[in-house]
Amino acid sequence: MVGQSPGEGRAAVLLQPFVHQVGGHTSMLTYDEHTVCKPLVLQELSFYESLPLAMRQFTPQYKGIVSVHLKKDSLGNLTLIASPSLGQQDSTGGDPAVTLWHKCKWSHPQVTKTFKDSCPGKMLLRTDLQYHTDSLLEEANGKQPERKSYNPWGLHCHRQHLNRMSSKHNENKLHQFLLLENVVSKCSYPCILDLKMGTRQHGDDASEEKKARHIKKCEQSTSASLGVRICGMQVYQADTGHFLCKDKYFGRKLSAEGFRQTLRQFLCTGNQLRTDLLEPIILRLKALLAVIRKQSSYRFYSSSLLIIYDGQEHKESADHHLPFPKTHSTNPCRVDVRMIDFAHTTFKGSKSNPNSTLYDGPDHGYIFGLENLIKILQSLSEGK
């Protein structure tokens, strides 16, 4: 990559699949170290543009929009070329043009992708990653090893997204992408739990077929009984240097007790149970709960909640044998809780759909899920 002076604009950059995507079906791409991008949905853009002040600490920072178009070379390699949209907010440095490259032939049953400098903990990721198209089905059947030096879910989503773009649109078609804060950029070894929140997952605009499908998924999972289900997870295992990964198919099959045990597993970093993280996570969830209770008319259908901590343990880590180890202000636990995915969020005054269904009061399904999540984490902190 050749550097340029500010007057000449910045050189094209290699944008890779976001390797720490653990859930969802929309491909997340890495724009720079602190920014990811995803296909723009007007309803989600409307949410970010009118975001209540109290919710900003619990959502990724909205950074602007880029226009993207697809190109394919003679070898079949797909290239995404993007540039910031004129007149849009852009806090990424105002790149006049950014080239996003994807150097995989997706027609081959097995693909190899090279990741470089994907996170501060570079030793986590192999230089060349091989990803089988059947691996996610194998994961669902319990036949695939869970411990990996990378999480394959992002590659899976990226592959599907590029296939859709190349089959539906010509190369001159412009696509709008949202630029959002990379909420795990400060973590050397991001441990991430992706939770689908609420007792209802379908949006108001869902077809009858899609509505029935989502209702069935909720009824057959912890979404109905707890108001929350696991959509994906990765936990760094310090003893092996790999991530333990779970996907949405695993989460759908869990009972209430299985959900509880998986929360405990999320705090296991191979050689230690990080009970020191429970108090700050619970406090953060309680703060979010207080905010959600005040958001009248909002319905966060199909949105997710990320619980994040750094798998790199502090030297002064508390004794994990204690049921609730003390934390020190000089060595705070690095944890975060963020709401994501607002493509089906509705609220009074939404610009994207002014004729949408209006609701009174807060999102009780979301609140139900948060309350149960807090109770379960509290029971773990008490050693129950």
GROMACS .gro file of C-alpha atoms in nm:
model
  384
    1MET     CA    1   0.000   0.000   0.000
    2VAL     CA    2   0.148   0.334  -0.104
    3GLY     CA    3   0.099   0.627   0.132
    4GLN     CA    4  -0.017   0.963   0.001
    5SER     CA    5  -0.013   1.316   0.132
    6PRO     CA    6  -0.342   1.454   0.272
    7GLY     CA    7  -0.390   1.663  -0.041
    8GLU     CA    8  -0.366   1.360  -0.265
    9GLY     CA    9  -0.611   1.151  -0.061
   10ARG     CA   10  -0.533   0.826   0.114
   11ALA     CA   11  -0.430   0.506  -0.060
   12ALA     CA   12  -0.673   0.220  -0.100
   13VAL     CA   13  -0.696  -0.010   0.200
   14LEU     CA   14  -0.765  -0.380   0.233
   15LEU     CA   15  -1.098  -0.433   0.406
   16GLN     CA   16  -1.150  -0.784   0.540
   17PRO     CA   17  -1.440  -0.974   0.688
   18PHE     CA   18  -1.475  -0.879   1.055
   19VAL     CA   19  -1.314  -1.181   1.220
   20HIS     CA   20  -1.484  -1.122   1.556
   21GLN     CA   21  -1.840  -1.142   1.423
   22VAL     CA   22  -2.003  -1.418   1.629
   23GLY     CA   23  -2.370  -1.389   1.527
   24GLY     CA   24  -2.621  -1.235   1.291
   25HIS     CA   25  -2.665  -1.298   0.920
   26THR     CA   26  -2.548  -0.964   0.776
   27SER     CA   27  -2.181  -0.952   0.683
   28MET     CA   28  -1.973  -0.714   0.894
   29LEU     CA   29  -1.659  -0.573   0.731
   30THR     CA   30  -1.356  -0.408   0.886
   31TYR     CA   31  -1.317  -0.050   0.754
   32ASP     CA   32  -1.027   0.041   0.979
   33GLU     CA   33  -0.902  -0.060   1.323
   34HIS     CA   34  -1.179   0.130   1.502
   35THR     CA   35  -1.459   0.106   1.243
   36VAL     CA   36  -1.674  -0.167   1.090
   37CYS     CA   37  -1.932  -0.135   0.815
   38LYS     CA   38  -2.252  -0.318   0.722
   39PRO     CA   39  -2.521  -0.285   0.452
   40LEU     CA   40  -2.744   0.014   0.520
   41VAL     CA   41  -3.107  -0.044   0.620
   42LEU     CA   42  -3.313   0.276   0.641
   43GLN     CA   43  -3.484   0.172   0.963
   44GLU     CA   44  -3.147   0.120   1.132
   45LEU     CA   45  -3.012   0.449   0.997
   46SER     CA   46  -3.321   0.627   1.132
   47PHE     CA   47  -3.255   0.475   1.474
   48TYR     CA   48  -2.894   0.595   1.486
   49GLU     CA   49  -2.983   0.944   1.359
   50SER     CA   50  -3.243   0.996   1.633
   51LEU     CA   51  -3.074   0.795   1.907
   52PRO     CA   52  -3.177   0.905   2.258
   53LEU     CA   53  -2.885   1.052   2.450
   54ALA     CA   54  -2.922   0.804   2.736
   55MET     CA   55  -2.876   0.509   2.497
   56ARG     CA   56  -2.555   0.627   2.333
   57GLN     CA   57  -2.329   0.462   2.588
   58PHE     CA   58  -2.497   0.129   2.508
   59THR     CA   59  -2.477   0.141   2.127
   60PRO     CA   60  -2.191   0.163   1.876
   61GLN     CA   61  -2.105   0.516   1.765
   62TYR     CA   62  -2.254   0.596   1.425
   63LYS     CA   63  -1.977   0.732   1.199
   64GLY     CA   64  -2.136   0.788   0.859
   65ILE     CA   65  -2.208   0.618   0.526
   66VAL     CA   66  -2.001   0.478   0.240
   67SER     CA   67  -2.112   0.397  -0.114
   68VAL     CA   68  -1.996   0.057  -0.236
   69HIS     CA   69  -1.998  -0.111  -0.574
   70LEU     CA   70  -1.894  -0.461  -0.674
   71LYS     CA   71  -1.625  -0.556  -0.925
   72LYS     CA   72  -1.507  -0.895  -1.040
   73ASP     CA   73  -1.173  -0.960  -1.208
   74SER     CA   74  -1.093  -1.212  -1.482
   75LEU     CA   75  -1.006  -1.476  -1.224
   76GLY     CA   76  -1.343  -1.447  -1.052
   77ASN     CA   77  -1.212  -1.260  -0.749
   78LEU     CA   78  -1.467  -1.017  -0.605
   79THR     CA   79  -1.369  -0.660  -0.527
   80LEU     CA   80  -1.575  -0.408  -0.332
   81ILE     CA   81  -1.487  -0.043  -0.395
   82ALA     CA   82  -1.622   0.214  -0.150
   83SER     CA   83  -1.605   0.588  -0.087
   84PRO     CA   84  -1.776   0.809   0.174
   85SER     CA   85  -2.106   0.958   0.057
   86LEU     CA   86  -2.108   1.332  -0.002
   87GLY     CA   87  -2.287   1.532   0.264
   88GLN     CA   88  -2.288   1.251   0.519
   89GLN     CA   89  -2.130   1.254   0.862
   90ASP     CA   90  -1.785   1.097   0.844
   91SER     CA   91  -1.545   1.078   1.135
   92THR     CA   92  -1.307   0.828   0.976
   93GLY     CA   93  -1.076   1.087   0.830
   94GLY     CA   94  -1.264   1.169   0.512
   95ASP     CA   95  -1.112   0.904   0.285
   96PRO     CA   96  -1.195   1.007  -0.075
   97ALA     CA   97  -1.177   0.646  -0.186
   98VAL     CA   98  -1.133   0.317  -0.011
   99THR     CA   99  -1.092  -0.011  -0.193
  100LEU     CA  100  -1.225  -0.318  -0.018
  101TRP     CA  101  -1.072  -0.635  -0.150
  102HIS     CA  102  -1.192  -0.989  -0.127
  103LYS     CA  103  -0.950  -1.242  -0.270
  104CYS     CA  104  -1.140  -1.570  -0.254
  105LYS     CA  105  -1.291  -1.782  -0.527
  106TRP     CA  106  -1.623  -1.871  -0.367
  107SER     CA  107  -1.706  -2.129  -0.636
  108HIS     CA  108  -1.451  -2.365  -0.481
  109PRO     CA  109  -1.593  -2.587  -0.202
  110GLN     CA  110  -1.305  -2.491   0.024
  111VAL     CA  111  -1.162  -2.142   0.041
  112THR     CA  112  -0.853  -1.995   0.193
  113LYS     CA  113  -0.854  -1.643   0.334
  114THR     CA  114  -0.557  -1.450   0.462
  115PHE     CA  115  -0.604  -1.223   0.763
  116LYS     CA  116  -0.338  -0.972   0.858
  117ASP     CA  117  -0.338  -0.730   1.150
  118SER     CA  118  -0.699  -0.818   1.226
  119CYS     CA  119  -0.667  -0.742   1.596
  120PRO     CA  120  -0.400  -0.644   1.850
  121GLY     CA  121  -0.361  -1.009   1.949
  122LYS     CA  122  -0.223  -1.116   1.610
  123MET     CA  123  -0.099  -1.449   1.743
  124LEU     CA  124  -0.464  -1.558   1.771
  125LEU     CA  125  -0.515  -1.595   1.401
  126ARG     CA  126  -0.344  -1.828   1.160
  127THR     CA  127  -0.205  -1.659   0.851
  128ASP     CA  128  -0.405  -1.883   0.620
  129LEU     CA  129  -0.751  -1.991   0.729
  130GLN     CA  130  -0.937  -2.272   0.562
  131TYR     CA  131  -1.312  -2.267   0.589
  132HIS     CA  132  -1.537  -2.548   0.467
  133THR     CA  133  -1.883  -2.459   0.343
  134ASP     CA  134  -2.027  -2.748   0.544
  135SER     CA  135  -1.858  -2.662   0.872
  136LEU     CA  136  -2.153  -2.476   1.020
  137LEU     CA  137  -2.381  -2.773   0.960
  138GLU     CA  138  -2.120  -2.994   1.123
  139GLU     CA  139  -2.117  -2.753   1.417
  140ALA     CA  140  -2.495  -2.785   1.451
  141ASN     CA  141  -2.463  -3.163   1.461
  142GLY     CA  142  -2.189  -3.149   1.721
  143LYS     CA  143  -1.931  -3.310   1.493
  144GLN     CA  144  -1.695  -3.017   1.450
  145PRO     CA  145  -1.420  -2.927   1.700
  146GLU     CA  146  -1.528  -2.617   1.893
  147ARG     CA  147  -1.182  -2.480   1.960
  148LYS     CA  148  -1.054  -2.264   1.672
  149SER     CA  149  -0.788  -1.999   1.625
  150TYR     CA  150  -1.057  -1.791   1.453
  151ASN     CA  151  -1.434  -1.767   1.446
  152PRO     CA  152  -1.574  -1.895   1.112
  153TRP     CA  153  -1.911  -1.719   1.139
  154GLY     CA  154  -1.792  -1.391   0.986
  155LEU     CA  155  -1.652  -1.575   0.684
  156HIS     CA  156  -1.980  -1.761   0.645
  157CYS     CA  157  -2.179  -1.434   0.643
  158HIS     CA  158  -1.929  -1.263   0.412
  159ARG     CA  159  -1.941  -1.548   0.162
  160GLN     CA  160  -2.321  -1.543   0.150
  161HIS     CA  161  -2.331  -1.165   0.117
  162LEU     CA  162  -2.087  -1.156  -0.176
  163ASN     CA  163  -2.277  -1.436  -0.349
  164ARG     CA  164  -2.601  -1.238  -0.315
  165MET     CA  165  -2.442  -0.916  -0.441
  166SER     CA  166  -2.276  -1.082  -0.741
  167SER     CA  167  -2.589  -1.274  -0.843
  168LYS     CA  168  -2.844  -0.992  -0.801
  169HIS     CA  169  -2.657  -0.679  -0.905
  170ASN     CA  170  -2.425  -0.565  -1.181
  171GLU     CA  171  -2.090  -0.404  -1.111
  172ASN     CA  172  -2.218  -0.046  -1.145
  173LYS     CA  173  -2.487  -0.086  -0.880
  174LEU     CA  174  -2.415   0.137  -0.579
  175HIS     CA  175  -2.475  -0.003  -0.231
  176GLN     CA  176  -2.489   0.206   0.085
  177PHE     CA  177  -2.305   0.084   0.396
  178LEU     CA  178  -2.324   0.213   0.754
  179LEU     CA  179  -1.998   0.298   0.930
  180LEU     CA  180  -2.008   0.201   1.296
  181GLU     CA  181  -1.769   0.186   1.589
  182ASN     CA  182  -1.577  -0.138   1.629
  183VAL     CA  183  -1.679  -0.204   1.989
  184VAL     CA  184  -1.408  -0.467   2.047
  185SER     CA  185  -1.117  -0.265   1.906
  186LYS     CA  186  -0.973  -0.206   2.254
  187CYS     CA  187  -0.960  -0.577   2.332
  188SER     CA  188  -0.651  -0.785   2.262
  189TYR     CA  189  -0.847  -1.111   2.288
  190PRO     CA  190  -1.218  -1.023   2.251
  191CYS     CA  191  -1.454  -1.258   2.435
  192ILE     CA  192  -1.801  -1.190   2.297
  193LEU     CA  193  -2.148  -1.316   2.385
  194ASP     CA  194  -2.419  -1.228   2.131
  195LEU     CA  195  -2.767  -1.245   2.284
  196LYS     CA  196  -3.091  -1.214   2.088
  197MET     CA  197  -3.313  -1.012   2.318
  198GLY     CA  198  -3.688  -1.011   2.373
  199THR     CA  199  -3.979  -1.253   2.341
  200ARG     CA  200  -4.056  -1.145   1.983
  201GLN     CA  201  -3.810  -1.140   1.695
  202HIS     CA  202  -4.011  -1.051   1.383
  203GLY     CA  203  -4.048  -0.691   1.270
  204ASP     CA  204  -4.377  -0.522   1.189
  205ASP     CA  205  -4.300  -0.554   0.818
  206ALA     CA  206  -4.246  -0.932   0.827
  207SER     CA  207  -4.446  -1.150   0.589
  208GLU     CA  208  -4.686  -1.404   0.740
  209GLU     CA  209  -4.441  -1.681   0.651
  210LYS     CA  210  -4.146  -1.504   0.816
  211LYS     CA  211  -4.358  -1.411   1.116
  212ALA     CA  212  -4.461  -1.774   1.169
  213ARG     CA  213  -4.100  -1.889   1.133
  214HIS     CA  214  -3.971  -1.644   1.394
  215ILE     CA  215  -4.255  -1.721   1.636
  216LYS     CA  216  -4.170  -2.092   1.612
  217LYS     CA  217  -3.800  -2.024   1.681
  218CYS     CA  218  -3.895  -1.824   1.989
  219GLU     CA  219  -4.138  -2.087   2.116
  220GLN     CA  220  -3.878  -2.363   2.079
  221SER     CA  221  -3.596  -2.173   2.250
  222THR     CA  222  -3.522  -1.971   2.561
  223SER     CA  223  -3.660  -1.660   2.385
  224ALA     CA  224  -4.007  -1.758   2.510
  225SER     CA  225  -3.914  -1.876   2.859
  226LEU     CA  226  -3.639  -1.625   2.940
  227GLY     CA  227  -3.679  -1.345   2.684
  228VAL     CA  228  -3.321  -1.404   2.567
  229ARG     CA  229  -3.131  -1.666   2.368
  230ILE     CA  230  -2.770  -1.716   2.266
  231CYS     CA  231  -2.699  -1.615   1.906
  232GLY     CA  232  -2.322  -1.667   1.909
  233MET     CA  233  -2.019  -1.672   2.134
  234GLN     CA  234  -1.642  -1.676   2.132
  235VAL     CA  235  -1.425  -1.716   2.442
  236TYR     CA  236  -1.048  -1.698   2.436
  237GLN     CA  237  -0.888  -2.002   2.594
  238ALA     CA  238  -0.562  -1.888   2.752
  239ASP     CA  239  -0.436  -2.244   2.797
  240THR     CA  240  -0.454  -2.327   2.425
  241GLY     CA  241  -0.438  -1.985   2.256
  242HIS     CA  242  -0.761  -2.059   2.067
  243PHE     CA  243  -1.118  -1.935   2.078
  244LEU     CA  244  -1.402  -2.158   2.188
  245CYS     CA  245  -1.686  -2.078   1.946
  246LYS     CA  246  -2.061  -2.139   1.951
  247ASP     CA  247  -2.313  -2.036   1.687
  248LYS     CA  248  -2.685  -1.960   1.672
  249TYR     CA  249  -2.780  -2.322   1.604
  250PHE     CA  250  -2.624  -2.419   1.935
  251GLY     CA  251  -2.812  -2.139   2.111
  252ARG     CA  252  -3.151  -2.239   1.974
  253LYS     CA  253  -3.128  -2.586   2.127
  254LEU     CA  254  -3.047  -2.475   2.481
  255SER     CA  255  -3.283  -2.525   2.775
  256ALA     CA  256  -3.299  -2.266   3.053
  257GLU     CA  257  -3.037  -2.465   3.246
  258GLY     CA  258  -2.825  -2.502   2.932
  259PHE     CA  259  -2.843  -2.126   2.886
  260ARG     CA  260  -2.721  -2.077   3.242
  261GLN     CA  261  -2.432  -2.321   3.194
  262THR     CA  262  -2.330  -2.146   2.871
  263LEU     CA  263  -2.317  -1.811   3.054
  264ARG     CA  264  -2.081  -1.978   3.298
  265GLN     CA  265  -1.878  -2.118   3.008
  266PHE     CA  266  -1.853  -1.767   2.866
  267LEU     CA  267  -1.658  -1.671   3.179
  268CYS     CA  268  -1.419  -1.969   3.154
  269THR     CA  269  -1.093  -1.871   2.987
  270GLY     CA  270  -0.940  -2.217   2.988
  271ASN     CA  271  -0.750  -2.202   3.314
  272GLN     CA  272  -0.968  -1.967   3.516
  273LEU     CA  273  -1.333  -1.889   3.590
  274ARG     CA  274  -1.356  -1.511   3.560
  275THR     CA  275  -1.600  -1.451   3.843
  276ASP     CA  276  -1.434  -1.110   3.887
  277LEU     CA  277  -1.623  -1.001   3.575
  278LEU     CA  278  -1.970  -1.074   3.711
  279GLU     CA  279  -2.013  -0.761   3.922
  280PRO     CA  280  -1.919  -0.510   3.648
  281ILE     CA  281  -2.131  -0.696   3.390
  282ILE     CA  282  -2.433  -0.701   3.622
  283LEU     CA  283  -2.392  -0.330   3.705
  284ARG     CA  284  -2.373  -0.245   3.336
  285LEU     CA  285  -2.685  -0.453   3.259
  286LYS     CA  286  -2.875  -0.284   3.543
  287ALA     CA  287  -2.782   0.056   3.404
  288LEU     CA  288  -2.908  -0.051   3.060
  289LEU     CA  289  -3.229  -0.184   3.214
  290ALA     CA  290  -3.295   0.153   3.378
  291VAL     CA  291  -3.251   0.325   3.040
  292ILE     CA  292  -3.473   0.080   2.845
  293ARG     CA  293  -3.755   0.121   3.098
  294LYS     CA  294  -3.767   0.491   3.009
  295GLN     CA  295  -3.777   0.446   2.630
  296SER     CA  296  -4.147   0.476   2.554
  297SER     CA  297  -4.268   0.350   2.212
  298TYR     CA  298  -3.939   0.172   2.130
  299ARG     CA  299  -3.955  -0.194   2.022
  300PHE     CA  300  -3.615  -0.354   1.964
  301TYR     CA  301  -3.737  -0.649   1.759
  302SER     CA  302  -3.459  -0.886   1.646
  303SER     CA  303  -3.185  -0.672   1.801
  304SER     CA  304  -2.892  -0.824   1.985
  305LEU     CA  305  -2.700  -0.746   2.300
  306LEU     CA  306  -2.324  -0.797   2.313
  307ILE     CA  307  -2.142  -0.870   2.638
  308ILE     CA  308  -1.770  -0.815   2.588
  309TYR     CA  309  -1.456  -0.859   2.791
  310ASP     CA  310  -1.088  -0.895   2.714
  311GLY     CA  311  -0.954  -1.250   2.743
  312GLN     CA  312  -0.615  -1.109   2.832
  313GLU     CA  313  -0.612  -1.153   3.209
  314HIS     CA  314  -0.475  -0.887   3.440
  315LYS     CA  315  -0.164  -0.974   3.641
  316GLU     CA  316  -0.344  -0.880   3.964
  317SER     CA  317  -0.643  -1.099   3.882
  318ALA     CA  318  -0.851  -1.192   4.186
  319ASP     CA  319  -0.856  -1.544   4.325
  320HIS     CA  320  -1.108  -1.731   4.111
  321HIS     CA  321  -1.187  -1.970   4.395
  322LEU     CA  322  -1.372  -1.695   4.583
  323PRO     CA  323  -1.746  -1.676   4.503
  324PHE     CA  324  -1.723  -1.300   4.442
  325PRO     CA  325  -1.362  -1.172   4.430
  326LYS     CA  326  -1.300  -0.808   4.505
  327THR     CA  327  -1.197  -0.575   4.226
  328HIS     CA  328  -0.962  -0.281   4.269
  329SER     CA  329  -1.017   0.064   4.125
  330THR     CA  330  -0.653   0.067   4.011
  331ASN     CA  331  -0.715  -0.247   3.804
  332PRO     CA  332  -1.072  -0.233   3.675
  333CYS     CA  333  -1.223  -0.521   3.478
  334ARG     CA  334  -1.257  -0.436   3.113
  335VAL     CA  335  -1.617  -0.525   3.029
  336ASP     CA  336  -1.872  -0.371   2.797
  337VAL     CA  337  -2.239  -0.415   2.708
  338ARG     CA  338  -2.368  -0.289   2.372
  339MET     CA  339  -2.697  -0.313   2.182
  340ILE     CA  340  -2.662  -0.380   1.808
  341ASP     CA  341  -2.872  -0.458   1.498
  342PHE     CA  342  -3.165  -0.215   1.472
  343ALA     CA  343  -3.299  -0.299   1.124
  344HIS     CA  344  -3.637  -0.394   1.276
  345THR     CA  345  -3.645  -0.143   1.562
  346THR     CA  346  -3.952   0.079   1.560
  347PHE     CA  347  -4.033   0.393   1.758
  348LYS     CA  348  -4.257   0.695   1.745
  349GLY     CA  349  -4.119   0.956   1.507
  350SER     CA  350  -3.916   0.714   1.295
  351LYS     CA  351  -3.823   0.884   0.966
  352SER     CA  352  -3.788   0.558   0.774
  353ASN     CA  353  -4.145   0.443   0.832
  354PRO     CA  354  -4.375   0.721   0.959
  355ASN     CA  355  -4.682   0.499   0.912
  356SER     CA  356  -4.547   0.213   1.125
  357THR     CA  357  -4.736   0.064   1.416
  358LEU     CA  358  -4.713   0.284   1.726
  359TYR     CA  359  -4.659   0.128   2.066
  360ASP     CA  360  -4.711   0.266   2.415
  361GLY     CA  361  -4.466   0.224   2.700
  362PRO     CA  362  -4.129   0.047   2.698
  363ASP     CA  363  -4.037  -0.284   2.532
  364HIS     CA  364  -4.156  -0.530   2.798
  365GLY     CA  365  -4.022  -0.833   2.609
  366TYR     CA  366  -3.673  -0.682   2.610
  367ILE     CA  367  -3.706  -0.587   2.977
  368PHE     CA  368  -3.816  -0.943   3.059
  369GLY     CA  369  -3.500  -1.076   2.894
  370LEU     CA  370  -3.271  -0.829   3.072
  371GLU     CA  371  -3.425  -0.906   3.411
  372ASN     CA  372  -3.378  -1.281   3.363
  373LEU     CA  373  -3.022  -1.235   3.236
  374ILE     CA  374  -2.935  -1.030   3.546
  375LYS     CA  375  -3.094  -1.289   3.777
  376ILE     CA  376  -2.896  -1.574   3.620
  377LEU     CA  377  -2.568  -1.383   3.642
  378GLN     CA  378  -2.643  -1.294   4.003
  379SER     CA  379  -2.700  -1.663   4.083
  380LEU     CA  380  -2.363  -1.744   3.927
  381SER     CA  381  -2.195  -1.476   4.140
  382GLU     CA  382  -2.346  -1.636   4.450
  383GLY     CA  383  -2.209  -1.974   4.350
  384LYS     CA  384  -2.552  -2.129   4.294
   0.00000   0.00000   0.00000
